[in-house]
Coordinates of C-alpha atoms in Angstrom, one line a residue:
M11 CA -56.1 30.0 -82.1
S12 CA -55.8 29.7 -78.3
N13 CA -58.7 30.7 -76.1
S14 CA -56.5 33.5 -74.6
N15 CA -56.6 35.2 -78.0
V16 CA -60.4 35.1 -78.0
L17 CA -61.3 35.5 -74.3
D18 CA -60.2 37.5 -71.3
Y19 CA -60.2 36.0 -67.8
L20 CA -61.0 37.4 -64.4
N21 CA -60.5 35.3 -61.3
D22 CA -62.3 36.3 -58.1
P23 CA -62.4 39.9 -59.2
S24 CA -62.3 42.5 -56.4
P25 CA -64.9 45.4 -56.4
R26 CA -62.3 48.0 -57.3
T27 CA -61.7 46.3 -60.7
L28 CA -65.4 46.3 -61.6
G29 CA -66.2 50.0 -61.7
R30 CA -69.1 51.6 -59.9
S31 CA -71.7 50.6 -62.5
P32 CA -72.3 47.9 -65.1
L33 CA -71.5 50.5 -67.8
E34 CA -68.2 51.3 -66.2
W35 CA -67.4 47.5 -66.0
L36 CA -68.4 47.1 -69.7
E37 CA -66.0 49.9 -70.6
R38 CA -63.2 47.9 -68.9
L39 CA -64.0 44.7 -70.8
H40 CA -62.1 44.4 -74.0
K41 CA -63.1 40.9 -75.1
P42 CA -65.6 38.3 -74.4
T43 CA -64.8 37.4 -70.8
V44 CA -64.7 34.4 -68.5
V45 CA -65.1 35.1 -64.7
H46 CA -64.2 32.5 -62.2
V47 CA -65.4 32.8 -58.6
T48 CA -64.3 30.3 -55.9
G49 CA -67.0 28.6 -54.0
R50 CA -67.2 26.9 -50.5
D51 CA -67.3 23.5 -52.2
R52 CA -64.4 23.6 -54.7
S53 CA -65.2 20.1 -56.0
R54 CA -68.2 21.3 -58.0
T55 CA -68.9 24.1 -60.5
R56 CA -72.0 25.7 -61.9
A57 CA -71.9 27.9 -65.0
M58 CA -73.8 30.9 -66.3
A59 CA -73.6 32.6 -69.6
T60 CA -75.1 36.0 -70.3
L61 CA -74.8 39.0 -72.7
L62 CA -74.7 36.6 -75.7
H63 CA -76.7 39.3 -77.3
G64 CA -75.3 42.8 -76.8
N65 CA -78.8 44.4 -76.3
E66 CA -79.8 42.1 -73.5
P67 CA -78.1 43.5 -70.3
S68 CA -80.1 42.1 -67.4
G69 CA -77.6 39.2 -66.8
L70 CA -74.6 41.5 -66.8
F71 CA -76.4 44.0 -64.5
A72 CA -77.2 41.1 -62.1
L73 CA -73.6 39.7 -62.2
H74 CA -72.0 43.1 -61.6
R75 CA -74.2 43.7 -58.6
W76 CA -73.6 40.2 -57.3
L77 CA -69.8 40.6 -57.7
L78 CA -69.8 44.0 -56.0
E79 CA -71.6 42.5 -53.0
Q80 CA -68.8 39.8 -52.8
H81 CA -71.0 36.8 -52.3
T82 CA -69.3 33.5 -51.6
P83 CA -71.1 31.0 -53.8
E84 CA -71.9 27.5 -52.5
V85 CA -69.8 26.0 -55.4
N86 CA -67.3 27.3 -57.8
M87 CA -69.0 29.6 -60.4
L88 CA -68.0 30.0 -64.1
F89 CA -69.5 33.1 -65.8
L90 CA -69.3 33.6 -69.6
L91 CA -69.8 37.1 -71.1
G92 CA -70.1 36.5 -74.8
G93 CA -71.4 39.6 -76.6
V94 CA -69.0 42.2 -75.3
Y95 CA -68.2 43.6 -78.7
P96 CA -71.8 44.4 -79.8
A97 CA -72.7 45.6 -76.3
K98 CA -70.0 48.3 -76.4
I99 CA -71.1 49.8 -79.8
P100 CA -72.7 53.2 -79.1
P101 CA -75.3 53.6 -77.9
T102 CA -74.4 50.9 -75.4
F103 CA -76.6 47.8 -75.2
S104 CA -78.3 48.6 -78.5
F105 CA -77.0 46.0 -80.9
R106 CA -77.9 42.3 -80.7
Q107 CA -74.8 41.5 -82.8
R108 CA -72.2 43.4 -84.7
P109 CA -73.8 45.0 -87.8
E110 CA -72.0 42.6 -90.2
G111 CA -71.6 39.8 -87.7
L112 CA -73.4 36.6 -86.9
D113 CA -75.9 36.0 -84.0
L114 CA -73.5 34.5 -81.4
N115 CA -76.4 32.3 -80.0
R116 CA -76.7 30.5 -83.4
C117 CA -72.9 29.7 -83.5
F118 CA -72.6 26.9 -80.9
K119 CA -72.2 24.2 -83.5
E120 CA -69.8 23.3 -86.2
P121 CA -68.4 24.7 -88.4
F122 CA -67.9 27.6 -85.9
E123 CA -67.7 30.2 -88.7
G124 CA -66.3 33.8 -88.3
E125 CA -65.4 35.6 -85.2
E126 CA -68.6 34.6 -83.4
G127 CA -67.9 31.0 -84.2
A128 CA -64.5 31.3 -82.6
I129 CA -66.0 32.9 -79.5
A130 CA -68.6 30.2 -79.3
Q131 CA -66.0 27.5 -79.7
A132 CA -63.8 29.1 -77.0
M133 CA -66.8 29.3 -74.6
L134 CA -67.6 25.6 -75.2
A135 CA -64.0 24.7 -74.5
E136 CA -64.2 26.5 -71.1
L137 CA -67.3 24.5 -70.3
Q138 CA -65.6 21.3 -71.3
K139 CA -62.6 22.2 -69.1
V140 CA -64.6 22.8 -65.8
K141 CA -67.4 20.3 -66.5
P142 CA -70.1 22.2 -64.7
E143 CA -73.0 20.3 -63.0
C144 CA -75.4 22.7 -64.8
L145 CA -75.5 25.7 -67.1
L146 CA -77.8 28.8 -67.3
D147 CA -77.9 31.2 -70.3
V148 CA -79.5 34.4 -69.2
H149 CA -81.2 36.7 -71.8
N150 CA -83.8 39.4 -72.1
T151 CA -86.9 38.8 -74.3
S152 CA -86.9 40.6 -77.6
G153 CA -90.1 42.4 -76.6
T154 CA -91.8 43.3 -73.3
G155 CA -93.5 40.5 -71.5
P156 CA -93.3 38.1 -68.6
A157 CA -90.2 35.9 -67.9
F158 CA -89.9 32.4 -69.1
A159 CA -87.3 29.6 -69.7
V160 CA -86.5 27.5 -72.7
T161 CA -84.9 24.1 -72.8
I162 CA -84.5 21.1 -75.1
T163 CA -85.0 18.7 -72.2
N164 CA -88.0 18.5 -69.8
D165 CA -87.2 16.7 -66.6
A166 CA -87.0 17.4 -62.9
A167 CA -83.5 19.0 -63.1
H168 CA -84.5 21.4 -65.9
Q169 CA -87.8 22.4 -64.1
A170 CA -85.8 22.9 -60.9
L171 CA -83.4 25.3 -62.7
T172 CA -86.3 27.1 -64.3
S173 CA -88.0 27.6 -60.9
L174 CA -85.1 29.7 -59.7
F175 CA -86.4 32.4 -62.0
T176 CA -89.9 31.7 -63.4
D177 CA -92.8 29.3 -63.6
R178 CA -93.0 29.0 -67.4
L179 CA -90.9 26.6 -69.3
I180 CA -90.8 26.1 -73.1
M181 CA -89.5 22.7 -74.3
T182 CA -88.5 22.6 -77.9
D183 CA -86.9 20.0 -80.2
L184 CA -85.9 22.7 -82.7
R185 CA -82.1 23.0 -83.0
L186 CA -80.7 26.4 -84.0
G187 CA -77.1 26.2 -82.7
A188 CA -78.0 27.9 -79.4
L189 CA -75.9 27.5 -76.2
M190 CA -78.9 25.7 -74.5
E191 CA -78.2 22.8 -76.8
Y192 CA -75.2 22.1 -74.5
S193 CA -77.9 20.1 -72.7
E194 CA -77.1 17.3 -75.2
Q195 CA -73.8 16.9 -73.3
E196 CA -75.9 15.6 -70.5
V197 CA -75.4 18.8 -68.5
P198 CA -78.8 20.3 -67.4
T199 CA -79.0 23.5 -69.4
V200 CA -81.7 26.2 -69.4
T201 CA -82.1 29.5 -71.2
I202 CA -83.7 32.1 -68.9
E203 CA -85.6 35.0 -70.7
C204 CA -85.9 37.6 -67.9
G205 CA -88.3 40.0 -69.6
G206 CA -87.7 43.2 -71.5
A207 CA -84.3 44.8 -71.7
Q208 CA -85.6 48.1 -70.5
D209 CA -87.6 46.6 -67.6
D210 CA -86.2 47.1 -64.1
Q211 CA -88.3 44.1 -63.0
A212 CA -86.3 42.0 -65.5
H213 CA -83.0 43.2 -64.0
E214 CA -84.2 42.4 -60.5
L215 CA -85.4 39.0 -61.5
A216 CA -82.0 38.2 -63.0
Y217 CA -80.3 39.2 -59.8
E218 CA -82.7 37.3 -57.5
G219 CA -82.4 34.2 -59.6
L220 CA -78.6 34.5 -59.7
V221 CA -78.5 34.7 -55.8
R222 CA -80.7 31.6 -55.6
Y223 CA -78.5 29.8 -58.2
T224 CA -75.3 30.5 -56.4
S225 CA -76.4 30.1 -52.8
R226 CA -78.2 26.8 -52.7
P227 CA -76.5 23.5 -52.1
D228 CA -78.8 21.8 -54.6
V229 CA -80.4 23.5 -57.6
L230 CA -81.3 20.4 -59.5
S231 CA -83.9 18.9 -57.1
L232 CA -87.5 19.7 -57.9
E233 CA -88.2 19.4 -54.2
E234 CA -86.4 22.7 -53.7
A235 CA -88.6 24.4 -56.3
E236 CA -90.5 27.4 -55.1
W237 CA -93.5 27.1 -57.4
D238 CA -95.0 24.7 -60.0
V239 CA -93.6 25.0 -63.5
A240 CA -96.0 25.1 -66.4
V241 CA -94.4 23.4 -69.5
L242 CA -95.3 24.4 -73.1
R243 CA -94.0 21.9 -75.6
N244 CA -92.6 22.4 -79.2
P245 CA -93.9 25.8 -80.2
I246 CA -94.2 26.8 -83.8
R247 CA -91.7 29.4 -84.9
V248 CA -93.2 32.1 -87.2
E249 CA -90.6 33.8 -89.4
L250 CA -90.5 36.5 -92.0
A251 CA -89.0 35.8 -95.4
P252 CA -85.6 37.5 -95.8
E253 CA -86.9 39.9 -98.5
A254 CA -90.1 40.8 -96.6
T255 CA -90.8 44.2 -95.0
I256 CA -92.6 44.9 -91.7
E257 CA -94.1 48.0 -90.1
Y258 CA -95.6 48.7 -86.7
R259 CA -98.5 51.1 -87.2
L260 CA -102.1 51.6 -86.1
E261 CA -103.1 51.4 -89.8
P262 CA -101.3 49.8 -92.7
T263 CA -99.7 52.1 -95.2
G264 CA -100.0 49.6 -98.0
H265 CA -96.2 49.5 -98.5
A266 CA -95.2 46.7 -96.1
D267 CA -95.7 42.9 -96.4
L268 CA -96.8 42.8 -92.8
T269 CA -98.1 45.4 -90.4
F270 CA -98.4 44.8 -86.7
P271 CA -100.0 47.4 -84.2
P272 CA -97.4 49.1 -82.0
D273 CA -98.8 47.4 -78.9
I274 CA -98.5 43.9 -80.3
E275 CA -96.1 43.0 -77.5
H276 CA -99.1 42.9 -75.1
R277 CA -100.0 39.6 -76.8
N278 CA -97.0 37.9 -75.2
F279 CA -98.3 34.8 -73.3
G280 CA -101.9 35.8 -73.9
I281 CA -104.4 33.7 -75.7
V282 CA -105.6 35.0 -79.1
S283 CA -108.8 33.7 -80.5
P284 CA -109.6 33.1 -84.2
G285 CA -111.8 36.2 -84.1
E286 CA -109.1 38.6 -83.0
P287 CA -106.9 40.2 -85.7
L288 CA -103.1 40.2 -85.1
G289 CA -102.3 42.6 -87.9
W290 CA -102.5 43.3 -91.7
I291 CA -100.9 41.3 -94.5
G292 CA -99.7 42.9 -97.8
K293 CA -100.4 41.9 -101.4
K294 CA -98.1 38.9 -101.3
G295 CA -100.1 37.3 -98.6
L296 CA -98.9 34.6 -96.2
S297 CA -96.2 33.6 -98.7
M298 CA -94.0 36.1 -96.9
L299 CA -94.2 34.1 -93.7
T300 CA -93.2 30.6 -92.6
A301 CA -94.5 28.6 -89.6
I302 CA -91.8 26.1 -88.7
S303 CA -92.4 23.2 -86.3
H304 CA -89.7 21.4 -84.3
N305 CA -89.4 18.8 -87.1
R306 CA -88.9 21.6 -89.7
T307 CA -92.3 21.0 -91.3
E308 CA -94.5 23.9 -92.5
N309 CA -97.7 24.4 -90.5
M310 CA -99.0 27.8 -91.5
E311 CA -102.5 26.7 -92.2
Q312 CA -102.8 25.6 -88.5
V313 CA -101.4 28.9 -87.2
L314 CA -102.6 31.9 -89.3
Q315 CA -105.3 32.7 -91.7
V316 CA -106.2 35.8 -93.7
K317 CA -109.6 37.5 -93.9
D318 CA -110.1 40.8 -95.8
G319 CA -106.4 41.7 -95.6
Q320 CA -106.1 41.0 -91.9
I321 CA -104.2 38.1 -90.2
Y322 CA -106.1 36.0 -87.6
P323 CA -105.1 32.9 -85.7
A324 CA -106.3 29.7 -87.5
Q325 CA -107.2 28.4 -84.0
A326 CA -107.0 29.8 -80.5
I327 CA -103.2 30.2 -79.8
K328 CA -100.9 31.4 -77.1
T329 CA -98.1 33.6 -78.4
F330 CA -94.8 34.7 -77.0
M331 CA -91.5 36.3 -78.0
I332 CA -93.4 38.9 -80.0
T333 CA -91.2 42.0 -80.6
T334 CA -91.7 45.5 -82.0
N335 CA -88.1 45.7 -83.1
P336 CA -88.2 45.2 -86.9
V337 CA -84.5 44.2 -87.0
I338 CA -85.1 41.3 -84.6
A339 CA -88.4 40.4 -86.2
K340 CA -86.5 40.0 -89.5
S341 CA -83.2 38.5 -88.3
D342 CA -84.7 36.1 -85.7
C343 CA -88.4 35.5 -85.7
L344 CA -91.8 37.2 -85.4
F345 CA -93.1 35.1 -82.6
Y346 CA -93.6 31.6 -81.3
A347 CA -97.0 29.9 -80.8
V348 CA -98.6 26.9 -79.2
K349 CA -102.3 26.0 -78.8
A350 CA -104.2 27.9 -76.2
T351 CA -104.1 24.8 -74.1
G352 CA -100.3 24.9 -74.1
E353 CA -100.1 21.8 -76.4
P354 CA -98.1 21.8 -79.6
I355 CA -99.6 22.8 -82.9
F356 CA -99.2 19.9 -85.4

C-alpha cells in the first residue's frame, strides 16, 4: 500500500484552505495528513507530530494558528497529523482512538498491525524520506496537571528541545512502540505533554513552543535553553488488570476493584507521603494492579501498600499522568511514579 493511500499531503497551505478555526480545518481533513512548510534554510528539516490521540487537540490548535499567521520557519518543517479519524468522531476531540481500533502511539514498531499500524508505518516512511534533524511529538496529558516532556535519551539536545516547552523531563527505558522511540534512529526526539486537553494554558504553551521550535536557528544547543530542565529517570508504570474495574468517588461503593477520589488529578507532580491515602482497594486487593519498571520487573511492594482497605504509597513518591478518565486508566495506565527525590524506584 502506497503512502498516498494512507496519508493526505498539504504543501505550504494558504490560510483560505485551513478554515477559520481548528474545527473547520479538522472537518476538511479526510485522512491522517502530512503538512510541508518551506523554510528559509531549505537544506534542513525539523519534524513535529501531533494529534496521535484524537482527544488531545493542543498541537492541532497550535499548528492551525501558526499556519494562519503564515510564519516562515527557519528551516523546512514537516508536520504529521496522525489521529484524524478518532478526532472527527462526534463529539469532536473526544476519542483517544477508534472504538475498535488500536492506540496509534503504540504502533510505531513491527508488525504494524491494522489500520493504525499502516498509518504509523507511513508516518515513519515520511520521516525517513526527509531525515529531520529532530522530532517533537506534541500531546495533552490524560489528566489535568503541569506540562512535561518524555524521552528515551537524556542528553543536551533532548534537554534543549524540552526547554522549548517545559522544565520537566521524564527519561524512560521502557519501550511501548511510541513515536518517541524514533530517537533510536539517532534523531533527537521528545514527546511534549502540554497539560490538560481542556486547558487554554496547554493550547497556549503548545503554540508558544511551536513558535520557538520553528523560529530559532538552533534548537539542539542547551546554551539556548531558557531554563534548567529537571530530569526524572525511569518511572514505574502502574497499570490496572484488563478485567479490573475503577470508579472515581468520594466514598467507595464496594463494587469496584479500585476507587480514586474525583480530585486525584491534583496529585500530578506532587509528593505523596506514606501516610496519605490515594484511594480504596476492593476485595481482590493489589492483585488487580501491576507496577512495571523499565526492565519489565514487578515493583509493587516498593510503590503501594494497603492499610484497612485504603491504598497508600509504600514510600514517599512523586506521581504524574494521573487521570480521571476511566477508559484511559484502563487502556493506558493509572499513573507513573518515581521517588520523591526524583530518583527511580527499584
